Coordinates of C-alpha atoms in Angstrom, one line a residue:
X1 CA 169.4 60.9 230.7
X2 CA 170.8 61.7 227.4
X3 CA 174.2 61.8 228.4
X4 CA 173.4 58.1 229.5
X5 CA 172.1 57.3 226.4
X6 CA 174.9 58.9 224.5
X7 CA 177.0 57.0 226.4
X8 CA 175.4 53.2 226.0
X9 CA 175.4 54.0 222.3
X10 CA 178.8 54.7 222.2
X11 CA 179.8 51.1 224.2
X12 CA 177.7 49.6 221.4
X13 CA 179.2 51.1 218.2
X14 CA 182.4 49.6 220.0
X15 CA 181.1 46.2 220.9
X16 CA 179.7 45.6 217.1
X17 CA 175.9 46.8 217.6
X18 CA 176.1 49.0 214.6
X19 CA 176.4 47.5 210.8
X20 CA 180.2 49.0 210.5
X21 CA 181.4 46.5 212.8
X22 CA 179.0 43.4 213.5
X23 CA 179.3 41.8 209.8
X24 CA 178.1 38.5 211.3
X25 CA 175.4 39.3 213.1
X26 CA 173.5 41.6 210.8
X27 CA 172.1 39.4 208.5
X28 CA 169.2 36.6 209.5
X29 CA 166.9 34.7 208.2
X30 CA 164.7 35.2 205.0
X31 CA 161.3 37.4 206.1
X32 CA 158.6 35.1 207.1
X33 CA 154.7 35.3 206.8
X34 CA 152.8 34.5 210.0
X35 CA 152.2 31.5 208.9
X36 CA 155.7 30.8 208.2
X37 CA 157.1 31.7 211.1
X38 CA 154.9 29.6 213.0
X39 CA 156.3 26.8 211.6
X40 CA 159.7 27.8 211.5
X41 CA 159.4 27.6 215.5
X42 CA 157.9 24.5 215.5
X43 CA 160.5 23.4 213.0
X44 CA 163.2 24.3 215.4
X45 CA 161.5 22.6 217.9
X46 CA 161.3 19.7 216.5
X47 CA 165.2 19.3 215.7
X48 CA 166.1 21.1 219.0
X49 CA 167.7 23.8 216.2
X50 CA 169.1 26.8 218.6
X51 CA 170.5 28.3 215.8
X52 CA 167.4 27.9 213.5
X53 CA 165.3 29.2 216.2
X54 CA 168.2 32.3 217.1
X55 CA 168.2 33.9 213.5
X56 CA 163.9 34.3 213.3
X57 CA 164.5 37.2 215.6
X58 CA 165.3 40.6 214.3
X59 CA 168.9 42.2 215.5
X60 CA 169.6 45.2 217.2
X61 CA 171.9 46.8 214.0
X62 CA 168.5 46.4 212.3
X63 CA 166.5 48.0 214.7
X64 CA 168.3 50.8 215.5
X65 CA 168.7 51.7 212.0
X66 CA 165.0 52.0 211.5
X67 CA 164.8 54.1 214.0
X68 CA 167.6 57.0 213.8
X69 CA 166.7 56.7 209.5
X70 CA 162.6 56.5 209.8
X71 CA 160.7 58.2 207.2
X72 CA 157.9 59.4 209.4
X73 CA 159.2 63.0 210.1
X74 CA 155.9 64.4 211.8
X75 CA 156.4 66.1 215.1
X76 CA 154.3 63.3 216.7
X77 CA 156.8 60.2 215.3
X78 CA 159.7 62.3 215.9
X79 CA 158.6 62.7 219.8
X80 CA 157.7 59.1 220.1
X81 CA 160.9 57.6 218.1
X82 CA 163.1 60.2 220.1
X83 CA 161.6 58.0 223.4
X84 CA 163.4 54.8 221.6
X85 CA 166.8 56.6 220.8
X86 CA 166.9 57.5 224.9
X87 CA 165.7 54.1 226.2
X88 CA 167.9 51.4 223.2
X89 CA 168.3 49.1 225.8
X90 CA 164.2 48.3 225.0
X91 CA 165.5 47.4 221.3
X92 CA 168.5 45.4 222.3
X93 CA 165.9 43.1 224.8
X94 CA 164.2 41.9 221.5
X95 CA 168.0 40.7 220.3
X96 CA 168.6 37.3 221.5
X97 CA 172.4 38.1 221.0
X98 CA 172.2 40.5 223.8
X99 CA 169.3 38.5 225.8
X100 CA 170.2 35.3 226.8
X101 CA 167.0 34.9 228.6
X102 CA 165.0 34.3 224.7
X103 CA 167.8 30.8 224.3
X104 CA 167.6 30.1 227.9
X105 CA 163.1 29.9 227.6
X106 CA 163.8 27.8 224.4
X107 CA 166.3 25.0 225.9
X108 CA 164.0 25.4 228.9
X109 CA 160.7 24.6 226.8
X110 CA 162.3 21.8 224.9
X111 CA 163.5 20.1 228.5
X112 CA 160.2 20.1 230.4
X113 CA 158.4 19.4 226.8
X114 CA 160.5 15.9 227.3
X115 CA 159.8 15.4 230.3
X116 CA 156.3 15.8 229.8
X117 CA 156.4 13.1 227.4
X118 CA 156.3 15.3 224.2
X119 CA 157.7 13.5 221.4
X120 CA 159.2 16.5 219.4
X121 CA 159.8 14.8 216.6
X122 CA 156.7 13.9 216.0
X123 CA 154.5 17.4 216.6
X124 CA 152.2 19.2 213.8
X125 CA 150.8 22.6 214.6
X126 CA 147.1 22.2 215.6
X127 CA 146.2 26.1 215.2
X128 CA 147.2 29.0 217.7
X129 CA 145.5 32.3 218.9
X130 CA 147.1 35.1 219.1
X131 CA 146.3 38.4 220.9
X132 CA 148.2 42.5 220.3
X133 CA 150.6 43.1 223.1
X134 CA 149.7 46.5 224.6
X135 CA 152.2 49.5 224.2
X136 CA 154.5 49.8 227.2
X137 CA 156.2 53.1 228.6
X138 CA 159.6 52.0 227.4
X139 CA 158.0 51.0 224.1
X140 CA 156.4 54.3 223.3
X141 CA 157.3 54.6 219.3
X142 CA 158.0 51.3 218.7
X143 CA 154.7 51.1 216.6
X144 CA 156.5 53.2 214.2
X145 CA 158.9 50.7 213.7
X146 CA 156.7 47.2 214.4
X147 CA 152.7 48.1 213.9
X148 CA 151.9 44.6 214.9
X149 CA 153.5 42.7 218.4
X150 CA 151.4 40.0 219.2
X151 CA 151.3 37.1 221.9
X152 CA 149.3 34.1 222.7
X153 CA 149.2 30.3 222.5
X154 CA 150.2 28.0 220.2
X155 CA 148.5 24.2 220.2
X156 CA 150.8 21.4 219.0
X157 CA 149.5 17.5 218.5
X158 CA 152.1 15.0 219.1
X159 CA 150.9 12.3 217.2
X160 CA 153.1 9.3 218.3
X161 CA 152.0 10.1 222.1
X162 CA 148.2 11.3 221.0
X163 CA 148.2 14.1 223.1
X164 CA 147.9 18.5 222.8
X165 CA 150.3 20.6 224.0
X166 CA 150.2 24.3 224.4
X167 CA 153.2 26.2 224.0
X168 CA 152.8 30.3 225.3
X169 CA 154.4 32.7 222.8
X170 CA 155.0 36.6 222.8
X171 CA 157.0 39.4 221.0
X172 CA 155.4 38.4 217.5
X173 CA 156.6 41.0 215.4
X174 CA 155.5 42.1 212.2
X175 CA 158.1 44.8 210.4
X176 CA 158.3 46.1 207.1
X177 CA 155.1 43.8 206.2
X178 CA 157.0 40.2 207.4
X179 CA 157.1 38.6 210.5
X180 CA 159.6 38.1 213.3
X181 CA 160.8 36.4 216.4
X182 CA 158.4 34.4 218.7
X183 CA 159.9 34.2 222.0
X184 CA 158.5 30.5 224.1
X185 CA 157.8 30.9 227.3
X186 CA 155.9 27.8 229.1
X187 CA 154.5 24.5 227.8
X188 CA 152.2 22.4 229.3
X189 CA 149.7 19.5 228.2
X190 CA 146.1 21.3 227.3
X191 CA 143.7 21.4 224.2
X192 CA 142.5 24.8 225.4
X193 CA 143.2 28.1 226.8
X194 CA 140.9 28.0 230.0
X195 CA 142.5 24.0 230.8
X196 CA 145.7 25.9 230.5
X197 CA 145.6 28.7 232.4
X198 CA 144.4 26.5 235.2
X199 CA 147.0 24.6 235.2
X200 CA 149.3 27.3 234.7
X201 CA 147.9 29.2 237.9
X202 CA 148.7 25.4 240.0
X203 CA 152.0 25.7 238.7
X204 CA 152.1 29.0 239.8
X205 CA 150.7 28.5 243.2
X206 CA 153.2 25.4 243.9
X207 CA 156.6 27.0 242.6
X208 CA 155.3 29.9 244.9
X209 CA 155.0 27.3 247.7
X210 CA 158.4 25.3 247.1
X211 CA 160.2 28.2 247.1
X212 CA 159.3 29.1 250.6
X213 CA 159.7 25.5 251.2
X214 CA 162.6 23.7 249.6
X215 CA 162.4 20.1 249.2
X216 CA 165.4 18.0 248.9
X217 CA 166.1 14.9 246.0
X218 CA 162.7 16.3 244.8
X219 CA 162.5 15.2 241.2
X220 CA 162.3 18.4 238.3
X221 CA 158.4 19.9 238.7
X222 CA 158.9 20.6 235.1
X223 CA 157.6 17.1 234.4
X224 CA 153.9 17.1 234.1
X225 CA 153.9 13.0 232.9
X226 CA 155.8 12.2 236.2
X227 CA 154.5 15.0 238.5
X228 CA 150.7 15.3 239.6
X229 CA 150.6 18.9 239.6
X230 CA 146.4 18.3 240.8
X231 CA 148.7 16.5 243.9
X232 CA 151.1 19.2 244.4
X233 CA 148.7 22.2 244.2
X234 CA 146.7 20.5 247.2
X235 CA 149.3 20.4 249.0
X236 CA 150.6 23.9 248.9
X237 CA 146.9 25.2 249.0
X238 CA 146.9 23.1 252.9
X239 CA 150.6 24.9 253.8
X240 CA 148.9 28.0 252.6
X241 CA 146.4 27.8 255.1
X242 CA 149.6 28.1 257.6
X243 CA 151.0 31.3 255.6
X244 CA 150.9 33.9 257.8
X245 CA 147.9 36.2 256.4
X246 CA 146.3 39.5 256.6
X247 CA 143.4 41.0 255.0
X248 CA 143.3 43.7 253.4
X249 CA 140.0 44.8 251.3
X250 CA 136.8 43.3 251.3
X251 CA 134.5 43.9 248.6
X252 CA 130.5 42.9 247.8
X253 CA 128.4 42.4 245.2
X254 CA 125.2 42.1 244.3
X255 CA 123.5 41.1 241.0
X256 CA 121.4 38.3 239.0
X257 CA 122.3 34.8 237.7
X258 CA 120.5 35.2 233.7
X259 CA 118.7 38.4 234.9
X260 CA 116.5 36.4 237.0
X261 CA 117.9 34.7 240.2
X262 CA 119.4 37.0 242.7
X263 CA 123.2 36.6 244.1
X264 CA 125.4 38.1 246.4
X265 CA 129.1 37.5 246.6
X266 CA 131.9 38.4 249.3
X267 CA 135.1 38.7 248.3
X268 CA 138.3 39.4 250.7
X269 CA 142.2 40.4 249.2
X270 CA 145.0 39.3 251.7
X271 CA 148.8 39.9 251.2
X272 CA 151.2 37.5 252.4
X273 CA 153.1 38.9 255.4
X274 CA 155.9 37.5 254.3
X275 CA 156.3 39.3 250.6
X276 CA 153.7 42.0 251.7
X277 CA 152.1 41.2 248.4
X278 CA 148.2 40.6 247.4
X279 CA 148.2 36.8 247.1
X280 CA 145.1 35.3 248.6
X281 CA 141.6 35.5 248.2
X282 CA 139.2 33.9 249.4
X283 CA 134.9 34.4 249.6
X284 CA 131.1 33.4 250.0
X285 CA 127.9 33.8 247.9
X286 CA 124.8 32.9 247.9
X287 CA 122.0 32.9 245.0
X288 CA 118.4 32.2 244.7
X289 CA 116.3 30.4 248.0
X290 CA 119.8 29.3 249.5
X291 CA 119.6 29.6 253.1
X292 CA 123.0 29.8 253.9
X293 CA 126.6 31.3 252.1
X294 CA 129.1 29.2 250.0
X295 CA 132.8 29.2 250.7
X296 CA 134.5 30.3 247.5
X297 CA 137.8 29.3 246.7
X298 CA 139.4 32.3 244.4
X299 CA 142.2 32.4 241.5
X300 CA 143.0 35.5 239.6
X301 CA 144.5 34.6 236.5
X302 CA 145.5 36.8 233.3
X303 CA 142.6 39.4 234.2
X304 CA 140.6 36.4 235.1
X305 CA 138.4 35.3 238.5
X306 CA 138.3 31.6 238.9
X307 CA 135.9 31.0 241.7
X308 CA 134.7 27.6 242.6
X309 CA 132.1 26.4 245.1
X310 CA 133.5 24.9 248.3
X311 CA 132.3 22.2 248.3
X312 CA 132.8 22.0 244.3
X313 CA 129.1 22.0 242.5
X314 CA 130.0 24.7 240.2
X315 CA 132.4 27.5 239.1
X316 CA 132.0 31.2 238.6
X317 CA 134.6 32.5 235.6
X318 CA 134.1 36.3 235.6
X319 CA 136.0 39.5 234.8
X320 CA 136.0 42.8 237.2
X321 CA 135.5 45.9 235.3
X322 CA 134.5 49.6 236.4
X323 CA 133.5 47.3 239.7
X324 CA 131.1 44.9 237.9
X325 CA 131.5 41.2 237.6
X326 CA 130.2 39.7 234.6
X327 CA 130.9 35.8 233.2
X328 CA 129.1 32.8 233.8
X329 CA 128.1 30.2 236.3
X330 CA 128.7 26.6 235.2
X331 CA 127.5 23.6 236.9
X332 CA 130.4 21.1 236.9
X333 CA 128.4 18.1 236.3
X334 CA 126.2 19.1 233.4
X335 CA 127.9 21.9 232.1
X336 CA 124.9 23.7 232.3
X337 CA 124.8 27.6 233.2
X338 CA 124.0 31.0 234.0
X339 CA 125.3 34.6 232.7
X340 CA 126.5 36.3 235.4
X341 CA 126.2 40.4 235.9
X342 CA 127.4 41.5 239.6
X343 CA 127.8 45.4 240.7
X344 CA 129.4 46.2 243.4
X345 CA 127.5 47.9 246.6
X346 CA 127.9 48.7 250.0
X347 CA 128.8 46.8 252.8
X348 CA 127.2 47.5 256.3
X349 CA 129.3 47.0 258.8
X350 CA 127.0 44.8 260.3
X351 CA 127.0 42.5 257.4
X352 CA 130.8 42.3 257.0
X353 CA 130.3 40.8 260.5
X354 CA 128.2 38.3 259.7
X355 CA 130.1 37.4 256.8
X356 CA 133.1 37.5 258.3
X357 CA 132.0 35.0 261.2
X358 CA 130.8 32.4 258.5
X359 CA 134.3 32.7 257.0
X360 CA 136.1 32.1 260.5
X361 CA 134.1 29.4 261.7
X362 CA 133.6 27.2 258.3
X363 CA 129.7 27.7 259.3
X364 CA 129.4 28.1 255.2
X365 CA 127.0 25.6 253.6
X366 CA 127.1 23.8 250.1
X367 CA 125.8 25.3 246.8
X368 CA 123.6 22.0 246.4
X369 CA 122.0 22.2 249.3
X370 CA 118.7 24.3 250.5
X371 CA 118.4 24.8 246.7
X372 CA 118.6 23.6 243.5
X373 CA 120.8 25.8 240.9
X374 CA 119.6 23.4 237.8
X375 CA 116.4 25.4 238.3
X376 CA 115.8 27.4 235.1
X377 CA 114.6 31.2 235.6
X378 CA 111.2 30.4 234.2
X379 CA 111.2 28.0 237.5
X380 CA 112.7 30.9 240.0
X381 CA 110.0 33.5 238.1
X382 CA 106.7 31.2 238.9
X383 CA 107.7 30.7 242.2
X384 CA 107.9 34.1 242.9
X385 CA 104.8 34.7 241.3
X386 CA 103.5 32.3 243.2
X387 CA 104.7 33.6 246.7
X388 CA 103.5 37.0 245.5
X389 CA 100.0 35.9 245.1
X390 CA 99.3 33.8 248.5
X391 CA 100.9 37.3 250.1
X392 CA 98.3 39.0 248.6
X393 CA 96.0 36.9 249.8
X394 CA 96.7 36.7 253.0
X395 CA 96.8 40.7 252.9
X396 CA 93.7 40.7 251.9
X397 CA 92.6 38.3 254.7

């Protein structure tokens, strides 16, 4: 392995990496706050400036020569920046000199922007959120270098068309006390995270579908004012029901909506024969006096479980950890709610059958029927109270 890196750094000495040789591409632009930055994307944005948008990111030369010439000389810095000198090719990715794919995501961004109906001209930051980027193998003693890498989304108003756009941004860097790069990855229309990760994942789901399924004289996807991606979605979700399927874990729950009304929930994992990948799920659960299970239908999105009642009444948002479910329960009428807390249990073999058989013959009910989730948990508490005292009295009888 070193003799491999010995020899990449070599090829780059020779192809101008280093500062001897690559006069005109080791200097960019002036540092930048975070704030500046931000707006120096959106500036290049707005006048389609490659160039602009090319010299906010910091070069390989300058990289590499914070590395081999760091101050920190502990044992612990040397080990970790000794990881970067054997693995460069993790500096050059942040380059967009050497990675074409940061220009390509820029032009790409701009394109569907416009055929979203984005006026670029005419956009104003309306804030962003940003989030740290976790440390990667390849990346071990890069903190040394950049303390801060961050990623996230970035809202922007076009005020001729009246509408919000969010824009998804990573490798935020933050060296020597500045601020650099801010590679664009995907834009789509939405005023908030959770509207656009859900669209996101219907993107997902249909580019997923028309690859397996090519459509001729289709017009470009990328355009969400011409394209009804609600439309599209619905259609790959039918075709998926073709997809040949298998199952492969099954998993159940057991909890309280607001510490109060008890739920259980199903869930099933199934790969795609055809990729042999986990890309289906699918469910059932049932909560307070319901008589019968409701079908689920399941997303997994950035670490988050999307799962709507089938028919939809309501949607469960929730995030696994150490096998317990917690989130919330909101009606999608009222917008009213429940926490959510569900651990998993065990599943009797028995009951896997019975759920299982609900699943296969659609026998699932609907979560407004046989019950009435807008009850509040005082309601659920006096009823059981209630049942609890005319049991005792007819014990007693």
């Amino acid at each position: 392995m070193r003799y491999f890196a010995g020899f990449v750094l070599c090829c780059l000495v020779l192809s101008g990496f280093l500062p001897a040789s690559g006069k005109k591409h080791r200097h960019r632009g002036e540092p930048k706050t975070e704030v500046e930055l931000m707006n120096s994307i959106v500036s290049c944005l707005q006048r389609k400036d490659t160039t602009g948008y090319y010299y906010l990111f910091p070069p390989f030369d300058t990289l590499w020569r914070m590395v081999i010439s760091n101050s920190d000389h502990t044992p612990e810095a040397e080990k970790q920046l000794d990881n970067l000198k054997k693995h460069p090719q993790a500096l050059i990715d942040f380059d967009p000199f050497y990675n074409h794919h940061i220009m390509s995501r820029f032009t790409d961004v701009l394109q569907k922007g416009e055929d979203s109906g984005i006026h670029w001209n005419g956009v104003v930051v309306e804030r962003y959120e940003f989030q740290n980027e976790p440390v990667t193998r390849d990346l071990a003693g890069y903190e040394k270098i950049a303390p801060d890498r961050m990623k996230g989304f970035l809202f922007l108003k076009d005020l001729a068309g009246r509408q919000t756009f969010c824009i998804t941004i990573s490798e935020i860097q933050k060296i020597q006390g500045f601020y650099f790069g801010g590679q664009v990855i995907n834009i789509l229309e939405a005023s908030t995270i959770d509207q656009y990760l859900a669209k996101e994942e219907k993107e997902r789901r249909y580019l997923e579908w028309l690859a397996k399924h090519p459509i001729i004289d289709t017009p470009k996807i990328d355009s969400a004012s011409k394209l009804n991606l609600d439309s599209l979605s619905a259609a790959a979700d039918d075709d998926n029901s073709k997809v040949r399927k298998e199952v492969v874990e099954r998993k159940y729950y057991e909890g309280k909506f607001d510490n109060e009304i008890p739920v259980s929930l199903y869930v099933r994992y199934m790969k795609d024969l055809h990729t042999g990948k986990v890309a289906f799920y699918d469910g059932l659960y049932k909560f307070g006096d319901q008589k019968n299970y409701v079908r689920l239908d399941i997303t997994l999105a950035d670490g988050k479980w999307l799962m709507e009642d089938d028919p939809p009444v309501g949607t469960l948002e929730l995030v696994l950890k150490d096998r317990i479910y917690t989130g919330s329960w909101l009606n999608n009428d009222n917008a009213t709610g429940y926490d959510v807390l569900l651990k998993q249990a065990d599943l009797p073999e028995r009951k896997m059958e019975q759920l299982e058989k609900i699943l296969e013959r659609g026998t699932s009910g609907a979560a407004n029927q046989d019950t009435a989730p807008e009850k509040s948990p005082e309601e659920i508490r006096k009823e059981k109270e209630k049942k609890m005292n005319e049991d005792r009295g007819n014990d007693g009888n």
